[in-house]
N, CA, C and O atoms as CSV, one atom per row, in Angstrom:
chain,resi,resn,atom,element,x,y,z
A,1,MET,N,N,-15.539,-4.525,-18.327
A,1,MET,CA,C,-14.619,-5.638,-18.379
A,1,MET,C,C,-14.417,-6.170,-16.963
A,1,MET,O,O,-14.260,-5.392,-16.022
A,2,TYR,N,N,-14.419,-7.472,-16.812
A,2,TYR,CA,C,-14.256,-8.096,-15.503
A,2,TYR,C,C,-12.908,-8.778,-15.409
A,2,TYR,O,O,-12.422,-9.361,-16.378
A,3,LEU,N,N,-12.311,-8.698,-14.233
A,3,LEU,CA,C,-11.047,-9.350,-13.953
A,3,LEU,C,C,-11.307,-10.344,-12.838
A,3,LEU,O,O,-11.437,-9.957,-11.677
A,4,GLY,N,N,-11.383,-11.601,-13.174
A,4,GLY,CA,C,-11.713,-12.605,-12.168
A,4,GLY,C,C,-13.091,-12.351,-11.596
A,4,GLY,O,O,-14.050,-12.172,-12.347
A,5,LEU,N,N,-13.203,-12.334,-10.283
A,5,LEU,CA,C,-14.480,-12.106,-9.626
A,5,LEU,C,C,-14.579,-10.697,-9.056
A,5,LEU,O,O,-15.478,-10.409,-8.265
A,6,LEU,N,N,-13.664,-9.821,-9.452
A,6,LEU,CA,C,-13.717,-8.436,-9.018
A,6,LEU,C,C,-14.534,-7.654,-10.036
A,6,LEU,O,O,-14.643,-8.062,-11.192
A,7,ILE,N,N,-15.104,-6.539,-9.614
A,7,ILE,CA,C,-15.917,-5.745,-10.521
A,7,ILE,C,C,-15.394,-4.321,-10.583
A,7,ILE,O,O,-14.941,-3.789,-9.569
A,8,PRO,N,N,-15.447,-3.687,-11.763
A,8,PRO,CA,C,-14.901,-2.341,-11.900
A,8,PRO,C,C,-15.633,-1.347,-11.015
A,8,PRO,O,O,-16.853,-1.423,-10.870
A,9,ILE,N,N,-14.900,-0.420,-10.425
A,9,ILE,CA,C,-15.492,0.579,-9.543
A,9,ILE,C,C,-16.479,1.458,-10.280
A,9,ILE,O,O,-17.510,1.823,-9.714
A,10,PHE,N,N,-16.197,1.814,-11.535
A,10,PHE,CA,C,-17.075,2.746,-12.218
A,10,PHE,C,C,-18.473,2.186,-12.417
A,10,PHE,O,O,-19.390,2.952,-12.712
A,11,SER,N,N,-18.674,0.887,-12.268
A,11,SER,CA,C,-20.007,0.314,-12.394
A,11,SER,C,C,-20.522,-0.242,-11.068
A,11,SER,O,O,-21.559,-0.906,-11.036
A,12,VAL,N,N,-19.813,0.020,-9.985
A,12,VAL,CA,C,-20.168,-0.543,-8.688
A,12,VAL,C,C,-21.139,0.355,-7.951
A,12,VAL,O,O,-20.945,1.567,-7.855
A,13,SER,N,N,-22.187,-0.264,-7.433
A,13,SER,CA,C,-23.003,0.446,-6.463
A,13,SER,C,C,-22.553,-0.093,-5.110
A,13,SER,O,O,-21.372,-0.383,-4.917
A,14,GLU,N,N,-23.473,-0.226,-4.191
A,14,GLU,CA,C,-23.117,-0.798,-2.899
A,14,GLU,C,C,-23.196,-2.314,-2.922
A,14,GLU,O,O,-22.737,-2.966,-1.984
A,15,TYR,N,N,-23.766,-2.886,-3.971
A,15,TYR,CA,C,-23.999,-4.325,-4.041
A,15,TYR,C,C,-23.514,-4.892,-5.359
A,15,TYR,O,O,-23.366,-4.171,-6.346
A,16,ASP,N,N,-23.265,-6.206,-5.362
A,16,ASP,CA,C,-22.981,-6.943,-6.586
A,16,ASP,C,C,-23.949,-8.116,-6.651
A,16,ASP,O,O,-24.133,-8.830,-5.665
A,17,TYR,N,N,-24.561,-8.315,-7.800
A,17,TYR,CA,C,-25.486,-9.425,-8.019
A,17,TYR,C,C,-24.866,-10.485,-8.924
A,17,TYR,O,O,-25.500,-11.503,-9.201
A,18,GLU,N,N,-23.660,-10.266,-9.380
A,18,GLU,CA,C,-23.013,-11.084,-10.403
A,18,GLU,C,C,-22.880,-12.554,-10.024
A,18,GLU,O,O,-23.206,-13.416,-10.840
A,19,ILE,N,N,-22.422,-12.867,-8.843
A,19,ILE,CA,C,-22.097,-14.240,-8.464
A,19,ILE,C,C,-23.329,-15.058,-8.094
A,19,ILE,O,O,-23.520,-16.151,-8.626
A,20,THR,N,N,-24.157,-14.556,-7.204
A,20,THR,CA,C,-25.219,-15.374,-6.622
A,20,THR,C,C,-26.621,-15.006,-7.082
A,20,THR,O,O,-27.553,-15.788,-6.893
A,21,GLY,N,N,-26.791,-13.838,-7.680
A,21,GLY,CA,C,-28.126,-13.365,-8.015
A,21,GLY,C,C,-28.766,-12.619,-6.861
A,21,GLY,O,O,-29.823,-12.011,-7.033
A,22,CYS,N,N,-28.150,-12.651,-5.689
A,22,CYS,CA,C,-28.622,-11.921,-4.516
A,22,CYS,C,C,-27.644,-10.781,-4.239
A,22,CYS,O,O,-26.462,-10.891,-4.564
A,23,PRO,N,N,-28.123,-9.684,-3.639
A,23,PRO,CA,C,-27.222,-8.554,-3.401
A,23,PRO,C,C,-26.175,-8.857,-2.333
A,23,PRO,O,O,-26.509,-9.174,-1.192
A,24,ILE,N,N,-24.910,-8.756,-2.717
A,24,ILE,CA,C,-23.803,-8.944,-1.790
A,24,ILE,C,C,-23.073,-7.612,-1.682
A,24,ILE,O,O,-22.665,-7.059,-2.703
A,25,PRO,N,N,-22.895,-7.077,-0.466
A,25,PRO,CA,C,-22.210,-5.794,-0.307
A,25,PRO,C,C,-20.777,-5.842,-0.832
A,25,PRO,O,O,-20.096,-6.861,-0.721
A,26,VAL,N,N,-20.334,-4.727,-1.404
A,26,VAL,CA,C,-18.960,-4.598,-1.888
A,26,VAL,C,C,-18.377,-3.267,-1.434
A,26,VAL,O,O,-19.106,-2.337,-1.089
A,27,LEU,N,N,-17.053,-3.194,-1.440
A,27,LEU,CA,C,-16.327,-1.948,-1.206
A,27,LEU,C,C,-15.310,-1.775,-2.320
A,27,LEU,O,O,-14.710,-2.747,-2.779
A,28,GLY,N,N,-15.120,-0.537,-2.752
A,28,GLY,CA,C,-14.094,-0.237,-3.740
A,28,GLY,C,C,-12.750,-0.063,-3.056
A,28,GLY,O,O,-12.675,0.142,-1.844
A,29,ASN,N,N,-11.675,-0.147,-3.860
A,29,ASN,CA,C,-10.341,0.102,-3.316
A,29,ASN,C,C,-9.567,0.994,-4.269
A,29,ASN,O,O,-9.978,1.200,-5.411
A,30,TYR,N,N,-8.457,1.517,-3.801
A,30,TYR,CA,C,-7.677,2.487,-4.561
A,30,TYR,C,C,-6.449,1.880,-5.224
A,30,TYR,O,O,-5.689,2.594,-5.878
A,31,ILE,N,N,-6.244,0.596,-5.072
A,31,ILE,CA,C,-5.044,-0.033,-5.610
A,31,ILE,C,C,-5.200,-0.372,-7.086
A,31,ILE,O,O,-4.344,-0.025,-7.900
A,32,ASN,N,N,-6.291,-1.050,-7.433
A,32,ASN,CA,C,-6.465,-1.476,-8.820
A,32,ASN,C,C,-7.826,-1.080,-9.388
A,32,ASN,O,O,-8.269,-1.641,-10.390
A,33,ASN,N,N,-8.483,-0.121,-8.755
A,33,ASN,CA,C,-9.790,0.360,-9.218
A,33,ASN,C,C,-10.811,-0.757,-9.368
A,33,ASN,O,O,-11.631,-0.735,-10.286
A,34,MET,N,N,-10.764,-1.722,-8.481
A,34,MET,CA,C,-11.722,-2.820,-8.483
A,34,MET,C,C,-12.373,-2.896,-7.102
A,34,MET,O,O,-11.898,-2.284,-6.145
A,35,ALA,N,N,-13.460,-3.651,-7.016
A,35,ALA,CA,C,-14.169,-3.811,-5.747
A,35,ALA,C,C,-14.056,-5.246,-5.258
A,35,ALA,O,O,-13.834,-6.173,-6.037
A,36,LYS,N,N,-14.215,-5.408,-3.946
A,36,LYS,CA,C,-14.193,-6.739,-3.341
A,36,LYS,C,C,-15.434,-6.898,-2.472
A,36,LYS,O,O,-16.022,-5.919,-2.012
A,37,TYR,N,N,-15.816,-8.143,-2.259
A,37,TYR,CA,C,-16.984,-8.453,-1.443
A,37,TYR,C,C,-16.725,-8.173,0.030
A,37,TYR,O,O,-15.601,-8.298,0.516
A,38,VAL,N,N,-17.790,-7.793,0.728
A,38,VAL,CA,C,-17.764,-7.645,2.181
A,38,VAL,C,C,-18.277,-8.966,2.736
A,38,VAL,O,O,-19.466,-9.270,2.635
A,39,GLY,N,N,-17.386,-9.741,3.316
A,39,GLY,CA,C,-17.772,-11.081,3.734
A,39,GLY,C,C,-17.913,-11.987,2.525
A,39,GLY,O,O,-17.583,-11.601,1.403
A,40,CYS,N,N,-18.402,-13.189,2.761
A,40,CYS,CA,C,-18.477,-14.176,1.681
A,40,CYS,C,C,-19.816,-14.883,1.601
A,40,CYS,O,O,-19.949,-15.875,0.885
A,41,SER,N,N,-20.814,-14.386,2.327
A,41,SER,CA,C,-22.137,-15.001,2.252
A,41,SER,C,C,-23.194,-13.958,2.578
A,41,SER,O,O,-22.917,-12.933,3.202
A,42,VAL,N,N,-24.407,-14.248,2.140
A,42,VAL,CA,C,-25.527,-13.348,2.384
A,42,VAL,C,C,-26.804,-14.179,2.443
A,42,VAL,O,O,-26.954,-15.154,1.706
A,43,LYS,N,N,-27.720,-13.787,3.321
A,43,LYS,CA,C,-29.021,-14.449,3.357
A,43,LYS,C,C,-29.741,-14.133,2.060
A,43,LYS,O,O,-29.780,-12.983,1.624
A,44,CYS,N,N,-30.314,-15.169,1.443
A,44,CYS,CA,C,-30.962,-15.005,0.150
A,44,CYS,C,C,-32.186,-15.911,0.110
A,44,CYS,O,O,-32.055,-17.135,0.102
A,45,GLY,N,N,-33.364,-15.318,0.085
A,45,GLY,CA,C,-34.580,-16.124,0.119
A,45,GLY,C,C,-34.632,-16.913,1.412
A,45,GLY,O,O,-34.562,-16.343,2.501
A,46,THR,N,N,-34.754,-18.230,1.289
A,46,THR,CA,C,-34.814,-19.081,2.478
A,46,THR,C,C,-33.468,-19.708,2.821
A,46,THR,O,O,-33.371,-20.522,3.739
A,47,GLY,N,N,-32.420,-19.324,2.073
A,47,GLY,CA,C,-31.110,-19.928,2.315
A,47,GLY,C,C,-30.007,-18.901,2.420
A,47,GLY,O,O,-30.243,-17.720,2.674
A,48,ILE,N,N,-28.797,-19.385,2.219
A,48,ILE,CA,C,-27.599,-18.549,2.267
A,48,ILE,C,C,-26.873,-18.710,0.938
A,48,ILE,O,O,-26.629,-19.832,0.493
A,49,SER,N,N,-26.527,-17.592,0.301
A,49,SER,CA,C,-25.713,-17.627,-0.914
A,49,SER,C,C,-24.271,-17.358,-0.531
A,49,SER,O,O,-23.984,-16.439,0.236
A,50,LYS,N,N,-23.363,-18.165,-1.067
A,50,LYS,CA,C,-21.946,-18.035,-0.737
A,50,LYS,C,C,-21.151,-17.610,-1.966
A,50,LYS,O,O,-21.427,-18.041,-3.085
A,51,VAL,N,N,-20.165,-16.760,-1.733
A,51,VAL,CA,C,-19.211,-16.381,-2.762
A,51,VAL,C,C,-18.252,-17.562,-2.931
A,51,VAL,O,O,-17.925,-18.224,-1.946
A,52,PRO,N,N,-17.792,-17.843,-4.160
A,52,PRO,CA,C,-16.884,-18.980,-4.367
A,52,PRO,C,C,-15.613,-18.895,-3.515
A,52,PRO,O,O,-15.108,-17.808,-3.231
A,53,ASP,N,N,-15.113,-20.061,-3.119
A,53,ASP,CA,C,-13.862,-20.141,-2.366
A,53,ASP,C,C,-12.730,-19.471,-3.137
A,53,ASP,O,O,-12.746,-19.420,-4.367
A,54,ASN,N,N,-11.755,-18.961,-2.402
A,54,ASN,CA,C,-10.553,-18.307,-2.926
A,54,ASN,C,C,-10.809,-16.936,-3.536
A,54,ASN,O,O,-9.929,-16.376,-4.190
A,55,THR,N,N,-12.013,-16.384,-3.329
A,55,THR,CA,C,-12.324,-15.038,-3.795
A,55,THR,C,C,-11.831,-14.035,-2.754
A,55,THR,O,O,-12.027,-14.236,-1.556
A,56,SER,N,N,-11.192,-12.954,-3.210
A,56,SER,CA,C,-10.749,-11.894,-2.292
A,56,SER,C,C,-11.955,-11.224,-1.658
A,56,SER,O,O,-12.999,-11.083,-2.293
A,57,CYS,N,N,-11.812,-10.812,-0.405
A,57,CYS,CA,C,-12.928,-10.198,0.313
A,57,CYS,C,C,-12.402,-9.232,1.364
A,57,CYS,O,O,-11.214,-9.220,1.685
A,58,TYR,N,N,-13.313,-8.424,1.890
A,58,TYR,CA,C,-13.006,-7.590,3.050
A,58,TYR,C,C,-13.541,-8.303,4.285
A,58,TYR,O,O,-14.707,-8.695,4.325
A,59,ASN,N,N,-12.704,-8.464,5.270
A,59,ASN,CA,C,-13.054,-9.183,6.491
A,59,ASN,C,C,-13.688,-8.215,7.496
A,59,ASN,O,O,-13.132,-7.955,8.563
A,60,ILE,N,N,-14.856,-7.691,7.134
A,60,ILE,CA,C,-15.640,-6.834,8.018
A,60,ILE,C,C,-17.074,-7.340,8.018
A,60,ILE,O,O,-17.493,-8.041,7.096
A,61,THR,N,N,-17.815,-6.987,9.039
A,61,THR,CA,C,-19.202,-7.439,9.127
A,61,THR,C,C,-20.105,-6.563,8.266
A,61,THR,O,O,-19.753,-5.438,7.910
A,62,HIS,N,N,-21.269,-7.101,7.944
A,62,HIS,CA,C,-22.247,-6.319,7.184
A,62,HIS,C,C,-22.705,-5.114,7.995
A,62,HIS,O,O,-23.030,-4.073,7.425
A,63,ARG,N,N,-22.735,-5.243,9.315
A,63,ARG,CA,C,-23.137,-4.115,10.172
A,63,ARG,C,C,-22.144,-2.962,10.050
A,63,ARG,O,O,-22.550,-1.804,9.958
A,64,VAL,N,N,-20.855,-3.267,10.050
A,64,VAL,CA,C,-19.841,-2.225,9.861
A,64,VAL,C,C,-20.019,-1.590,8.489
A,64,VAL,O,O,-19.993,-0.366,8.365
A,65,TRP,N,N,-20.199,-2.414,7.456
A,65,TRP,CA,C,-20.397,-1.915,6.091
A,65,TRP,C,C,-21.604,-0.978,6.026
A,65,TRP,O,O,-21.539,0.071,5.384
A,66,GLU,N,N,-22.708,-1.350,6.688
A,66,GLU,CA,C,-23.913,-0.517,6.673
A,66,GLU,C,C,-23.648,0.865,7.257
A,66,GLU,O,O,-24.275,1.836,6.833
A,67,ASN,N,N,-22.739,0.976,8.215
A,67,ASN,CA,C,-22.431,2.253,8.853
A,67,ASN,C,C,-21.388,3.078,8.104
A,67,ASN,O,O,-21.139,4.229,8.461
A,68,MET,N,N,-20.780,2.502,7.075
A,68,MET,CA,C,-19.812,3.257,6.276
A,68,MET,C,C,-20.557,4.264,5.405
A,68,MET,O,O,-21.713,4.043,5.043
A,69,VAL,N,N,-19.897,5.361,5.073
A,69,VAL,CA,C,-20.526,6.447,4.328
A,69,VAL,C,C,-19.770,6.703,3.028
A,69,VAL,O,O,-18.546,6.833,3.028
A,70,HIS,N,N,-20.509,6.774,1.919
A,70,HIS,CA,C,-19.934,7.163,0.628
A,70,HIS,C,C,-19.719,8.666,0.657
A,70,HIS,O,O,-20.616,9.351,1.149
A,71,PRO,N,N,-18.668,9.231,0.199
A,71,PRO,CA,C,-17.501,8.660,-0.488
A,71,PRO,C,C,-16.243,8.651,0.379
A,71,PRO,O,O,-15.137,8.707,-0.157
A,72,TYR,N,N,-16.383,8.582,1.702
A,72,TYR,CA,C,-15.215,8.655,2.579
A,72,TYR,C,C,-14.224,7.524,2.318
A,72,TYR,O,O,-14.607,6.398,2.002
A,73,ARG,N,N,-12.948,7.853,2.457
A,73,ARG,CA,C,-11.885,6.860,2.302
A,73,ARG,C,C,-11.576,6.274,3.678
A,73,ARG,O,O,-11.315,7.008,4.631
A,74,TYR,N,N,-11.608,4.958,3.770
A,74,TYR,CA,C,-11.326,4.260,5.025
A,74,TYR,C,C,-9.953,3.599,4.920
A,74,TYR,O,O,-9.670,2.890,3.954
A,75,ALA,N,N,-9.110,3.833,5.913
A,75,ALA,CA,C,-7.760,3.271,5.913
A,75,ALA,C,C,-7.758,1.896,6.572
A,75,ALA,O,O,-8.545,1.620,7.477
A,76,ASN,N,N,-6.869,1.056,6.105
A,76,ASN,CA,C,-6.610,-0.251,6.720
A,76,ASN,C,C,-7.825,-1.165,6.779
A,76,ASN,O,O,-8.095,-1.778,7.813
A,77,CYS,N,N,-8.554,-1.259,5.685
A,77,CYS,CA,C,-9.665,-2.219,5.611
A,77,CYS,C,C,-9.064,-3.620,5.570
A,77,CYS,O,O,-8.232,-3.900,4.708
A,78,PRO,N,N,-9.466,-4.509,6.484
A,78,PRO,CA,C,-8.862,-5.842,6.562
A,78,PRO,C,C,-9.282,-6.738,5.399
A,78,PRO,O,O,-10.463,-6.847,5.072
A,79,LEU,N,N,-8.293,-7.369,4.789
A,79,LEU,CA,C,-8.524,-8.258,3.650
A,79,LEU,C,C,-8.583,-9.714,4.088
A,79,LEU,O,O,-8.123,-10.074,5.172
A,80,GLY,N,N,-9.153,-10.534,3.228
A,80,GLY,CA,C,-9.221,-11.959,3.479
A,80,GLY,C,C,-9.499,-12.712,2.198
A,80,GLY,O,O,-9.441,-12.154,1.102
A,81,GLU,N,N,-9.805,-13.994,2.355
A,81,GLU,CA,C,-10.125,-14.873,1.237
A,81,GLU,C,C,-11.288,-15.762,1.645
A,81,GLU,O,O,-11.323,-16.287,2.759
A,82,CYS,N,N,-12.238,-15.926,0.735
A,82,CYS,CA,C,-13.433,-16.721,1.035
A,82,CYS,C,C,-13.106,-18.204,1.154
A,82,CYS,O,O,-12.425,-18.779,0.304
A,83,LYS,N,N,-13.604,-18.805,2.220
A,83,LYS,CA,C,-13.494,-20.247,2.465
A,83,LYS,C,C,-14.822,-20.719,3.031
A,83,LYS,O,O,-15.153,-20.417,4.178
A,84,ASN,N,N,-15.583,-21.456,2.238
A,84,ASN,CA,C,-16.864,-22.006,2.670
A,84,ASN,C,C,-17.804,-20.937,3.245
A,84,ASN,O,O,-18.436,-21.145,4.281
A,85,GLY,N,N,-17.886,-19.795,2.558
A,85,GLY,CA,C,-18.820,-18.746,2.962
A,85,GLY,C,C,-18.327,-17.813,4.047
A,85,GLY,O,O,-19.073,-16.946,4.501
A,86,ILE,N,N,-17.074,-17.976,4.473
A,86,ILE,CA,C,-16.496,-17.122,5.516
A,86,ILE,C,C,-15.268,-16.418,4.954
A,86,ILE,O,O,-14.444,-17.036,4.280
A,87,CYS,N,N,-15.150,-15.122,5.234
A,87,CYS,CA,C,-13.972,-14.364,4.815
A,87,CYS,C,C,-12.896,-14.537,5.882
A,87,CYS,O,O,-12.973,-13.955,6.964
A,88,GLU,N,N,-11.898,-15.344,5.559
A,88,GLU,CA,C,-10.814,-15.606,6.505
A,88,GLU,C,C,-9.725,-14.557,6.335
A,88,GLU,O,O,-9.213,-14.358,5.234
A,89,ALA,N,N,-9.372,-13.885,7.430
A,89,ALA,CA,C,-8.369,-12.822,7.408
A,89,ALA,C,C,-7.023,-13.349,6.920
A,89,ALA,O,O,-6.636,-14.481,7.209
A,90,ASN,N,N,-6.313,-12.489,6.167
A,90,ASN,CA,C,-4.973,-12.860,5.706
A,90,ASN,C,C,-3.904,-11.887,6.217
A,90,ASN,O,O,-2.785,-11.868,5.705
A,91,ASN,N,N,-4.249,-11.085,7.221
A,91,ASN,CA,C,-3.326,-10.138,7.853
A,91,ASN,C,C,-2.823,-9.053,6.910
A,91,ASN,O,O,-1.744,-8.499,7.121
A,92,LYS,N,N,-3.603,-8.745,5.863
A,92,LYS,CA,C,-3.287,-7.649,4.952
A,92,LYS,C,C,-4.412,-6.628,5.028
A,92,LYS,O,O,-5.539,-6.958,5.396
A,93,THR,N,N,-4.099,-5.383,4.677
A,93,THR,CA,C,-5.100,-4.322,4.652
A,93,THR,C,C,-4.901,-3.465,3.409
A,93,THR,O,O,-3.853,-3.511,2.764
A,94,GLU,N,N,-5.920,-2.688,3.088
A,94,GLU,CA,C,-5.822,-1.681,2.035
A,94,GLU,C,C,-6.889,-0.628,2.302
A,94,GLU,O,O,-7.865,-0.892,3.006
A,95,ASP,N,N,-6.708,0.551,1.749
A,95,ASP,CA,C,-7.721,1.589,1.877
A,95,ASP,C,C,-8.923,1.207,1.027
A,95,ASP,O,O,-8.770,0.615,-0.041
A,96,CYS,N,N,-10.117,1.543,1.497
A,96,CYS,CA,C,-11.327,1.191,0.760
A,96,CYS,C,C,-12.368,2.291,0.904
A,96,CYS,O,O,-12.206,3.215,1.701
A,97,TYR,N,N,-13.430,2.181,0.130
A,97,TYR,CA,C,-14.542,3.124,0.232
A,97,TYR,C,C,-15.833,2.444,-0.191
A,97,TYR,O,O,-15.821,1.468,-0.942
A,98,LYS,N,N,-16.929,2.965,0.293
A,98,LYS,CA,C,-18.251,2.463,-0.066
A,98,LYS,C,C,-18.717,3.215,-1.303
A,98,LYS,O,O,-18.656,4.444,-1.347
A,99,GLY,N,N,-19.179,2.486,-2.300
A,99,GLY,CA,C,-19.650,3.113,-3.527
A,99,GLY,C,C,-21.023,3.732,-3.355
A,99,GLY,O,O,-21.709,3.508,-2.358
A,100,ALA,N,N,-21.404,4.514,-4.347
A,100,ALA,CA,C,-22.747,5.087,-4.361
A,100,ALA,C,C,-23.717,3.996,-4.764
A,100,ALA,O,O,-23.385,3.156,-5.601
A,101,ASP,N,N,-24.896,3.987,-4.195
A,101,ASP,CA,C,-25.868,2.939,-4.503
A,101,ASP,C,C,-26.775,3.408,-5.623
A,101,ASP,O,O,-27.722,4.162,-5.403
A,102,TYR,N,N,-26.472,2.952,-6.818
A,102,TYR,CA,C,-27.260,3.333,-7.983
A,102,TYR,C,C,-28.424,2.394,-8.229
A,102,TYR,O,O,-29.254,2.671,-9.094
A,103,GLU,N,N,-28.515,1.284,-7.494
A,103,GLU,CA,C,-29.512,0.264,-7.784
A,103,GLU,C,C,-30.710,0.310,-6.860
A,103,GLU,O,O,-31.632,-0.486,-7.040
A,104,LYS,N,N,-30.748,1.197,-5.884
A,104,LYS,CA,C,-31.895,1.276,-4.984
A,104,LYS,C,C,-33.043,1.953,-5.693
A,104,LYS,O,O,-34.114,2.123,-5.111
């Protein structure tokens, strides 16, 4: 079951293909058992795929996400909202974790 553009943790790997058809990194959270996108855009083929505006996201770089380790809990992951392919910080945080990658 989907709630808006968030995806259930129990079906989350490290990526979501739901919105753009291209793999977009995600992180799970402990508040509502849902995942959010890391950033709001990803290189896809010869272009850039963007997550829709007003979508919740984590305001961290893909490089930081790549260095995160499953199943460690990370405190104070910065939150934001997608605006034209950029995750704009909203000065809120929540604990998050990187899911297991079942799709590799």
